[in-house]
Coordinates of C-alpha atoms (C1' of nucleotides) in Angstrom, one line a residue:
Chain A
M741 CA -0.1 -0.3 -0.2
S742 CA 1.4 3.5 -1.1
V743 CA 2.2 5.6 2.1
R744 CA -0.1 8.6 2.3
V745 CA 0.2 11.4 5.1
R746 CA -1.5 14.7 5.3
F747 CA -0.9 18.0 6.9
A748 CA -4.2 19.4 9.1
P749 CA -4.1 22.3 10.4
S750 CA -6.4 24.1 10.9
P751 CA -6.3 28.0 9.8
T752 CA -6.5 31.3 11.7
G753 CA -4.6 33.4 10.4
Q754 CA -1.3 32.7 11.1
V755 CA 1.2 29.5 10.4
H756 CA 3.3 27.9 13.1
I757 CA 6.4 28.1 12.9
G758 CA 6.0 24.1 15.3
N759 CA 3.3 23.2 12.9
I760 CA 5.2 23.8 9.5
R761 CA 7.8 21.9 10.7
A762 CA 5.4 18.8 11.5
A763 CA 4.3 19.7 7.7
I764 CA 8.1 19.7 6.3
F765 CA 8.5 16.6 7.8
N766 CA 5.2 14.4 6.5
W767 CA 6.4 16.6 3.0
L768 CA 9.2 14.7 3.5
F769 CA 8.0 11.8 4.2
A770 CA 5.7 11.3 1.3
R771 CA 8.5 11.8 -1.2
H772 CA 10.7 9.4 0.5
A773 CA 8.5 7.5 0.3
G774 CA 7.5 8.0 -3.4
G775 CA 3.6 8.2 -1.7
S776 CA 1.6 11.4 -1.5
F777 CA 1.3 14.3 -0.1
L778 CA -2.8 15.5 1.2
L779 CA -3.9 19.2 2.9
R780 CA -7.2 19.2 4.8
V781 CA -8.6 22.3 6.0
E782 CA -9.5 21.6 9.1
D783 CA -12.1 24.4 9.0
T784 CA -14.6 23.8 11.7
D785 CA -13.6 26.9 13.9
R786 CA -15.9 29.1 11.5
E787 CA -15.6 32.5 13.5
R788 CA -11.5 32.3 12.6
S789 CA -11.0 30.0 9.5
T790 CA -12.4 32.5 7.1
P791 CA -11.2 33.0 3.4
E792 CA -8.3 34.7 4.3
A793 CA -6.9 33.0 7.1
I794 CA -6.7 30.2 4.1
R795 CA -5.1 31.6 0.7
T796 CA -2.6 32.5 4.5
L797 CA -2.2 28.5 4.9
L798 CA -2.2 27.9 1.2
S799 CA 0.5 30.5 0.4
V800 CA 2.6 30.1 2.9
M801 CA 3.4 26.2 1.7
E802 CA 4.1 27.5 -1.1
W803 CA 6.7 30.1 -0.3
L804 CA 7.7 27.2 1.9
G805 CA 6.9 24.0 -1.4
L806 CA 5.5 21.9 0.4
D807 CA 3.2 20.5 -2.8
A808 CA 0.6 18.7 -2.2
D809 CA 0.1 16.2 -4.2
E810 CA -4.6 16.4 -4.6
P811 CA -6.5 19.3 -4.2
P812 CA -8.0 20.5 -0.2
V813 CA -10.2 18.6 1.7
Y814 CA -11.8 21.1 3.4
Q815 CA -13.2 19.7 7.1
S816 CA -16.6 21.5 7.3
T817 CA -17.6 20.4 4.2
R818 CA -17.7 16.7 5.8
T819 CA -20.0 17.2 8.6
A820 CA -22.4 14.9 7.6
R821 CA -20.2 11.5 7.3
H822 CA -18.7 12.9 10.3
L823 CA -22.7 12.8 11.9
A824 CA -23.0 9.2 10.4
V825 CA -20.1 7.6 12.0
A826 CA -20.6 8.8 15.5
E827 CA -24.9 7.4 14.4
A828 CA -23.5 4.1 13.6
M829 CA -20.9 3.9 17.2
V830 CA -24.1 5.1 18.7
A831 CA -26.3 1.9 16.8
S832 CA -22.5 -0.5 17.1
G833 CA -22.6 0.3 21.4
A834 CA -19.1 2.1 21.0
A835 CA -20.8 5.2 21.6
T836 CA -24.2 6.6 24.2
R837 CA -26.7 9.0 24.6
E838 CA -26.0 11.5 27.7
N839 CA -26.3 14.2 28.5
R840 CA -23.6 15.6 31.2
D841 CA -24.4 18.8 33.0
G842 CA -27.8 19.4 31.9
K843 CA -26.6 21.5 28.2
G844 CA -28.7 18.5 26.5
E845 CA -28.0 14.8 25.0
C846 CA -24.4 14.5 23.2
I847 CA -22.9 11.3 22.1
V848 CA -20.2 9.9 23.6
C849 CA -17.4 7.6 22.9
R850 CA -16.0 5.4 25.6
M851 CA -13.6 4.1 26.7
P852 CA -12.7 -0.1 27.4
A853 CA -13.3 -0.5 30.9
E854 CA -10.0 -2.5 31.9
G855 CA -6.9 -3.5 30.6
K856 CA -4.5 -1.8 28.4
V857 CA -4.4 0.5 26.1
E858 CA -1.6 1.1 23.4
F859 CA 0.3 1.8 20.7
T860 CA 3.1 1.9 19.0
D861 CA 4.3 5.3 17.4
A862 CA 7.2 5.1 14.9
V863 CA 9.2 8.2 16.8
K864 CA 8.7 7.3 20.2
G865 CA 8.6 3.8 20.8
R866 CA 5.5 1.6 22.8
I867 CA 2.8 4.0 24.5
R868 CA 0.7 2.6 27.1
K869 CA -1.2 3.2 29.6
R870 CA -4.0 1.2 31.8
A871 CA -7.5 1.5 30.9
E872 CA -8.7 3.6 34.0
D873 CA -6.7 6.2 33.4
T874 CA -9.0 7.1 30.0
Q875 CA -12.1 9.3 30.0
D876 CA -15.0 8.5 28.0
F877 CA -15.1 11.3 25.9
V878 CA -17.7 13.3 23.8
I879 CA -17.5 13.6 19.6
V880 CA -20.7 15.4 18.8
R881 CA -22.0 18.8 20.9
S882 CA -25.8 18.3 22.6
D883 CA -26.2 21.3 19.4
G884 CA -25.3 18.8 16.8
S885 CA -21.6 19.5 16.0
P886 CA -19.1 17.1 15.5
V887 CA -15.6 17.3 18.0
F888 CA -12.3 17.6 16.2
H889 CA -11.4 13.8 17.8
L890 CA -14.4 12.4 15.8
A891 CA -14.0 14.6 12.5
N892 CA -9.9 14.0 12.2
V893 CA -10.2 10.4 12.7
V894 CA -12.9 10.0 9.9
D895 CA -11.3 12.1 7.7
D896 CA -8.6 10.5 8.0
H897 CA -9.8 7.3 7.0
D898 CA -11.8 8.8 4.3
M899 CA -8.8 10.3 2.7
G900 CA -6.6 6.4 3.1
I901 CA -3.7 8.8 5.4
T902 CA -1.3 5.8 6.5
H903 CA 0.8 7.6 9.1
V904 CA -0.1 9.8 10.7
I905 CA 2.5 12.7 11.9
R906 CA 2.3 15.5 13.9
G907 CA 3.0 17.3 17.5
D908 CA 3.9 15.8 20.4
D909 CA 0.7 17.1 21.9
H910 CA -1.2 15.0 20.5
V911 CA -0.4 11.6 22.2
E912 CA -2.9 11.5 24.1
N913 CA -5.8 12.1 22.0
T914 CA -4.1 8.6 19.8
F915 CA -6.2 6.7 22.0
K916 CA -9.0 8.3 21.7
H917 CA -8.1 8.2 18.2
L918 CA -7.7 4.8 18.1
Q919 CA -11.1 4.0 20.1
I920 CA -12.6 5.8 17.7
F921 CA -10.8 3.4 14.5
K922 CA -11.5 0.2 16.3
A923 CA -15.9 1.7 17.0
M924 CA -15.1 1.5 13.0
G925 CA -14.2 -1.9 12.1
V926 CA -10.7 -0.3 10.2
E927 CA -7.6 -0.8 10.7
P928 CA -5.5 2.6 12.4
P929 CA -2.7 4.4 11.0
V930 CA 0.7 4.2 12.0
Y931 CA 0.8 7.4 14.3
A932 CA 4.3 9.3 14.9
H933 CA 4.9 12.0 16.8
L934 CA 7.3 14.4 16.7
P935 CA 9.5 16.6 19.7
M936 CA 7.3 20.3 20.2
I937 CA 9.9 22.9 19.0
V938 CA 10.6 25.1 22.5
N939 CA 12.4 29.0 23.2
H940 CA 14.7 29.3 25.5
M941 CA 13.1 29.3 28.6
G942 CA 11.7 25.2 27.4
K943 CA 8.3 26.9 27.0
P944 CA 6.1 26.4 23.6
Y945 CA 7.5 28.1 21.2
S946 CA 5.4 31.3 20.7
K947 CA 4.5 34.6 19.5
R948 CA 6.5 36.1 22.7
D949 CA 9.5 34.7 21.6
G950 CA 9.7 36.5 18.1
A951 CA 9.0 35.5 15.2
A952 CA 6.9 32.5 15.5
F953 CA 4.9 32.5 12.4
V954 CA 5.8 31.5 9.1
G955 CA 4.6 34.4 7.9
D956 CA 7.5 36.7 9.8
F957 CA 10.4 35.0 8.9
Q958 CA 9.0 35.5 5.6
E959 CA 8.5 39.4 5.9
Q960 CA 11.9 39.3 7.8
G961 CA 13.6 38.2 4.4
Y962 CA 14.6 34.8 5.3
L963 CA 14.6 32.4 2.4
P964 CA 12.4 29.5 2.8
D965 CA 14.9 27.0 1.3
A966 CA 17.0 28.7 4.6
L967 CA 13.7 28.3 7.1
F968 CA 13.0 24.9 5.3
N969 CA 16.3 23.5 5.7
F970 CA 16.4 25.0 10.0
L971 CA 13.0 23.6 10.8
A972 CA 14.0 20.0 8.3
L973 CA 16.8 19.6 11.0
L974 CA 15.4 20.5 14.2
G975 CA 14.4 16.8 15.5
W976 CA 15.8 14.5 12.1
A977 CA 19.1 14.2 12.0
P978 CA 20.3 12.4 8.7
G979 CA 22.5 10.5 10.5
D980 CA 26.2 11.9 9.3
D981 CA 27.3 15.8 9.1
R982 CA 25.0 17.3 6.5
E983 CA 24.3 20.4 7.8
I984 CA 23.0 22.4 4.9
L985 CA 21.2 19.8 2.9
S986 CA 19.0 20.1 -0.6
R987 CA 15.4 19.2 -1.2
Q988 CA 17.0 15.9 -2.3
E989 CA 19.1 14.9 0.1
M990 CA 16.2 15.7 3.2
I991 CA 14.5 13.4 1.0
D992 CA 16.3 11.1 0.2
A993 CA 17.8 10.7 4.2
F994 CA 14.7 11.7 5.7
S995 CA 13.0 8.6 8.0
L996 CA 10.7 9.5 10.6
E997 CA 13.6 6.2 12.9
R998 CA 15.8 9.0 12.9
C999 CA 13.6 11.7 14.4
K1000 CA 14.5 12.4 17.9
S1001 CA 11.9 12.3 21.1
S1002 CA 13.0 14.8 22.0
A1003 CA 11.8 18.7 22.2
A1004 CA 14.2 21.3 20.4
R1005 CA 15.0 24.4 20.8
F1006 CA 14.3 27.2 18.5
D1007 CA 17.9 29.1 17.7
L1008 CA 17.6 31.8 15.7
R1009 CA 21.3 32.6 15.4
K1010 CA 22.2 29.1 13.9
L1011 CA 18.9 30.0 10.8
L1012 CA 20.6 33.1 10.9
W1013 CA 23.9 31.4 10.2
M1014 CA 22.4 29.0 7.4
N1015 CA 19.9 31.7 5.9
G1016 CA 23.2 33.6 5.0
E1017 CA 24.7 30.3 3.3
Y1018 CA 22.0 29.9 1.4
L1019 CA 21.4 33.7 -0.1
R1020 CA 25.3 33.9 -0.7
N1021 CA 24.6 30.4 -3.1
L1022 CA 21.8 32.5 -5.0
P1023 CA 22.2 33.2 -8.5
R1024 CA 22.9 37.1 -8.7
P1025 CA 20.1 38.4 -10.3
V1026 CA 18.0 37.2 -7.6
V1027 CA 19.3 38.8 -5.2
E1028 CA 19.6 41.6 -7.4
A1029 CA 16.0 41.6 -7.1
E1030 CA 15.7 41.1 -4.0
F1031 CA 17.7 44.0 -3.2
R1032 CA 15.5 46.6 -5.3
R1033 CA 12.2 45.0 -3.6
R1034 CA 13.1 45.7 0.3
L1035 CA 14.8 48.8 -0.5
Q1036 CA 11.5 50.2 -2.6
I1037 CA 9.5 49.0 0.7
A1038 CA 11.6 51.1 3.3
G1039 CA 11.3 53.8 0.4
L1040 CA 14.6 54.0 -0.9
D1041 CA 15.0 53.7 -5.0
A1042 CA 17.9 51.6 -6.2
G1043 CA 17.2 53.3 -10.5
T1044 CA 18.2 56.4 -8.5
L1045 CA 22.2 54.9 -8.9
P1046 CA 24.1 55.1 -11.6
D1047 CA 25.0 51.2 -12.8
A1048 CA 27.8 51.6 -11.4
T1049 CA 27.6 52.4 -8.4
W1050 CA 24.9 50.1 -7.6
N1051 CA 26.5 47.0 -9.1
G1052 CA 29.3 48.3 -7.1
V1053 CA 27.2 48.9 -4.0
L1054 CA 25.7 44.8 -4.7
D1055 CA 29.2 43.9 -4.6
Q1056 CA 29.5 44.8 -1.2
M1057 CA 26.9 44.3 0.4
I1058 CA 25.1 40.7 -0.3
P1059 CA 28.6 38.8 1.2
R1060 CA 27.7 41.4 4.2
T1061 CA 23.6 40.3 4.1
R1062 CA 22.5 37.3 5.8
V1063 CA 18.8 38.3 5.9
F1064 CA 17.1 40.4 3.3
G1065 CA 15.2 42.2 5.9
D1066 CA 18.5 44.1 6.9
V1067 CA 19.2 45.5 3.7
P1068 CA 17.8 49.2 4.0
G1069 CA 18.7 49.4 7.5
N1070 CA 22.6 48.4 5.9
C1071 CA 22.6 50.7 2.7
I1072 CA 20.0 53.6 3.5
Y1073 CA 23.6 56.0 3.6
F1074 CA 23.8 55.2 -0.3
F1075 CA 20.8 56.8 -0.9
T1076 CA 20.5 59.7 1.2
E1077 CA 22.0 62.2 3.3
N1078 CA 20.3 61.3 6.0
Y1079 CA 21.7 58.9 7.4
P1080 CA 21.5 57.5 10.8
F1081 CA 24.0 58.8 12.7
D1082 CA 25.3 55.6 15.6
P1083 CA 25.3 57.1 19.2
K1084 CA 28.3 54.7 20.1
A1085 CA 30.8 55.1 16.6
V1086 CA 29.9 59.0 16.9
D1087 CA 31.2 58.9 20.7
K1088 CA 34.3 56.7 19.5
R1089 CA 35.2 58.5 16.7
L1090 CA 34.0 61.5 16.1
R1091 CA 33.4 62.9 19.9
P1092 CA 37.0 63.2 20.7
D1093 CA 39.2 66.6 20.1
G1094 CA 40.4 67.8 16.9
V1095 CA 39.0 65.4 15.4
V1096 CA 35.8 67.1 12.9
A1097 CA 38.3 69.5 12.4
L1098 CA 40.8 66.5 11.0
L1099 CA 37.7 65.5 8.6
Q1100 CA 37.8 69.4 7.2
E1101 CA 41.7 68.7 5.8
V1102 CA 40.2 65.2 4.4
A1103 CA 38.0 66.8 2.5
Q1104 CA 40.2 69.3 1.4
A1105 CA 42.3 66.6 0.0
F1106 CA 40.3 64.7 -1.5
E1107 CA 39.0 67.9 -3.2
A1108 CA 42.3 68.9 -4.4
L1109 CA 42.2 65.0 -6.2
P1110 CA 43.2 64.9 -9.3
A1111 CA 40.4 61.7 -10.0
F1112 CA 38.6 60.2 -6.9
T1113 CA 39.6 56.6 -7.3
V1114 CA 39.4 53.5 -4.7
E1115 CA 43.9 54.1 -4.7
S1116 CA 44.0 57.7 -5.2
S1117 CA 42.0 57.9 -2.0
E1118 CA 43.7 55.6 0.5
T1119 CA 47.2 57.4 -1.4
A1120 CA 45.7 60.7 -0.4
L1121 CA 44.6 59.4 3.0
R1122 CA 47.8 57.9 4.1
A1123 CA 50.2 61.2 3.1
L1124 CA 47.9 62.9 5.4
G1125 CA 48.1 60.4 7.8
E1126 CA 51.8 60.0 7.7
A1127 CA 52.0 64.8 7.4
R1128 CA 49.9 64.6 10.7
G1129 CA 52.3 61.4 12.5
L1130 CA 49.0 59.9 12.8
G1131 CA 47.9 55.7 12.2
I1132 CA 46.3 54.9 9.1
G1133 CA 43.5 54.2 11.9
M1134 CA 42.9 56.9 13.4
L1135 CA 41.7 58.3 10.0
V1136 CA 39.7 55.6 8.6
H1137 CA 37.8 55.5 11.8
P1138 CA 36.4 58.8 11.8
V1139 CA 36.2 59.0 7.7
R1140 CA 33.8 56.5 7.8
V1141 CA 32.0 56.9 10.5
A1142 CA 31.1 60.6 9.0
V1143 CA 30.1 59.9 5.4
S1144 CA 27.8 56.4 7.0
G1145 CA 27.0 56.9 10.3
V1146 CA 28.4 53.3 11.1
G1147 CA 31.4 51.4 12.4
E1148 CA 31.4 49.2 9.8
G1149 CA 31.1 48.5 6.3
P1150 CA 32.3 48.0 2.7
G1151 CA 36.1 48.8 2.5
L1152 CA 36.7 52.1 2.9
F1153 CA 37.6 53.3 -0.1
E1154 CA 35.5 51.2 -1.9
L1155 CA 32.9 52.8 0.1
L1156 CA 34.7 56.2 -0.4
T1157 CA 34.2 56.3 -4.2
L1158 CA 30.8 54.0 -4.6
L1159 CA 29.2 57.8 -2.6
G1160 CA 31.2 60.0 -5.0
R1161 CA 34.1 62.9 -3.8
E1162 CA 31.5 65.4 -3.6
R1163 CA 29.5 63.4 -2.0
V1164 CA 31.9 62.4 0.4
C1165 CA 33.2 65.6 1.3
A1166 CA 30.3 67.2 2.0
R1167 CA 29.2 64.5 4.4
L1168 CA 33.4 65.6 6.2
R1169 CA 32.5 68.8 6.1
R1170 CA 29.1 68.7 8.5
A1171 CA 30.5 66.3 10.6
D1172 CA 29.9 67.9 13.9
K1173 CA 26.4 68.4 13.0
A1174 CA 26.7 64.1 13.5
L1175 CA 28.0 65.4 17.3
Q1176 CA 24.8 67.3 17.7
T1177 CA 22.2 64.7 16.6
T1178 CA 23.4 61.9 18.8
A1179 CA 24.6 64.8 21.4
N1180 CA 24.9 62.5 25.2
Chain B
rG1095 C1' -3.7 15.7 41.8
rC1096 C1' -2.9 11.7 38.3
rG1097 C1' -1.8 9.6 33.9
rC1098 C1' 1.6 10.1 29.2
rC1099 C1' 7.1 11.4 26.9
rC1100 C1' 11.6 13.5 27.9
rA1101 C1' 17.2 13.6 29.0
rU1102 C1' 25.2 14.1 25.7
rC1103 C1' 29.3 20.6 24.6
rG1104 C1' 25.2 27.6 26.0
rU1105 C1' 22.0 25.7 20.8
rC1106 C1' 21.0 22.0 17.3
rU1107 C1' 23.0 17.4 17.1
rA1108 C1' 26.6 12.2 16.7
rU1109 C1' 26.4 7.4 19.1
rC1110 C1' 22.1 2.4 17.6
rG1111 C1' 27.1 -2.4 25.2
rG1112 C1' 33.5 -1.6 23.7
rU1113 C1' 34.8 6.2 19.9
rU1114 C1' 40.9 10.5 22.5
rA1115 C1' 32.1 11.6 22.6
rG1116 C1' 32.3 14.0 16.3
rG1117 C1' 29.9 17.6 13.8
rA1118 C1' 27.1 22.5 13.3
rC1119 C1' 25.4 27.3 15.5
rA1120 C1' 27.3 30.4 18.8
rC1121 C1' 31.9 32.0 21.3
rA1122 C1' 37.1 33.1 22.3
rA1123 C1' 41.6 33.3 19.6
rG1124 C1' 44.9 34.1 15.5
rG1125 C1' 45.4 34.8 9.9
rU1126 C1' 43.8 38.0 5.3
rU1127 C1' 48.2 44.0 9.0
rU1128 C1' 40.9 50.7 8.2
rU1129 C1' 36.0 48.4 10.0
rC1130 C1' 32.6 45.0 9.4
rA1131 C1' 31.1 40.5 6.9
rU1132 C1' 33.1 36.8 3.9
rC1133 C1' 37.1 32.6 4.0
rC1134 C1' 41.0 30.0 6.5
rU1135 C1' 43.9 28.0 11.1
rU1136 C1' 43.2 26.7 16.1
rG1137 C1' 40.5 26.2 21.4
rU1138 C1' 36.5 26.9 25.1
rA1139 C1' 32.7 23.5 26.0
rA1140 C1' 28.6 17.4 26.9
rG1141 C1' 26.7 11.9 28.2
rC1142 C1' 21.5 15.1 35.3
rG1143 C1' 21.5 12.1 40.2
rG1144 C1' 22.0 7.5 42.7
rG1145 C1' 21.4 2.4 42.4
rG1146 C1' 21.5 -2.2 39.2
rU1147 C1' 22.6 -5.9 34.4
rU1148 C1' 27.3 -6.3 32.3
rC1149 C1' 34.4 -8.1 31.4
rG1150 C1' 32.7 -2.9 29.7
rA1151 C1' 27.8 1.7 29.9
rC1152 C1' 25.9 8.4 27.3
rU1153 C1' 23.9 3.6 24.9
rC1154 C1' 19.8 -1.6 28.7
rC1155 C1' 16.8 -1.4 33.8
rC1156 C1' 14.5 0.6 38.1
rC1157 C1' 13.9 5.2 41.3
rG1158 C1' 14.6 10.4 42.5
rU1159 C1' 15.4 15.0 40.2
rG1160 C1' 14.0 19.0 36.2
rG1161 C1' 11.0 19.8 31.7
rG1162 C1' 6.7 19.5 28.4
rC1163 C1' 2.4 17.6 26.8
rG1164 C1' -2.5 16.1 28.7
rU1165 C1' -6.3 15.2 31.5
rG1166 C1' -12.8 20.3 27.5
rC1167 C1' -19.2 19.6 24.8
rC1168 C1' -11.5 23.7 21.9
rA1169 C1' -8.3 22.1 17.6

RNA sequence: GCGCCCAUCGUCUAUCGGUUAGGACACAAGGUUUUCAUCCUUGUAAGCGGGGUUCGACUCCCCGUGGGCGUGCCA
């Protein structure tokens, strides 16, 4: 029998990182086995399951390349079938009608009264508990609507799901789900429970911990392949020392047996590193397009720079970019005279006595140059340093901060030539302004 | 409270009884002699505690401890 797995999120408008990780594992498992990866939209909560929320879900999956092999199944369309199964369960005695808390009649699935209930989880191994520790549970509310457990199981069955790969938080539910399968008289799928993704405190990773939704990472300029790779390595490892893996490599290496069963902390720094790795392997035109887009969002227009300058900016800034969201902030001084000054850099490099006056001399020296190039500007600066008995660093750093506002960035002379003599000298001449704007 | 699950460097992980416990991120140091980034080299750093089983345990078992999850007419 060929493998069929599903991702069954309830659309809430945002897709949590832990949920999408489950989707990734399902996808990887299906692709590895040559089976099918399906999507079931659990949209029974009509309040939250808006068309907009469903669009978000679909677009997130597309962004990450999680392609489903069949059209999505919408759970809300299947209520009649869920209810029919419940009725059959009542008829067979597997479920009973009860009136709990005087809310009217609901349908309750009965758990075994004695013995053990158990199953073998494909990642956690054998899981069992005594029947006394289980409780009967409602499958149809008194208002006639099916409960999650019922709908979930019936749909899994009807969709021919062979493996249910989902979050750890569902292990307890599995006993209930198995009971419904038993009542239906059908073979249950294999269950596999994935460890949770937690924060630095060991608590479930949430919005409070920073970016928690796929959309957040998308906005911040992370690459889908990087996020995919990073998430795949949370709770799974290929078994060798590879960290950066292509989709195909992940597909080839993936197995449930290699999934861990302990929780994984979400380490943003490693994601950042990995994103940088992917980013530097992107074709130049792709990176350029994204640079333009990011700048535009921030109100900066790459088109205002001459082509040669723009290309130089890319040469210098691409290797210094780990995530696209940083682009506008890192590049702003190429586009406007209104670039911000980093107070720390100003205090260290511009505020010391004599620096501002020295920068006037630098401007003068630059203006006297027949041509303003990487070589000539360096020669001029070195000459001035020698004339004043100053180490080159005493000039380089203040100049950098004066013309860019920050203490790091491209090689200084590349930076200067990209900016052009006019802007450089103007910025040097009004370096004192920076002292006021960042006054301490 | 009760039930279930989990436990290797700060973090992600390898190890499926015998290893100097490996890799990656992060961090530190050095080189590429202006910064930052990239790149290269090096370094710091781990088996929760206690009992067993075994010739031998990170690895198997038990008990603690810690953490997570569950315990809804939520999903």
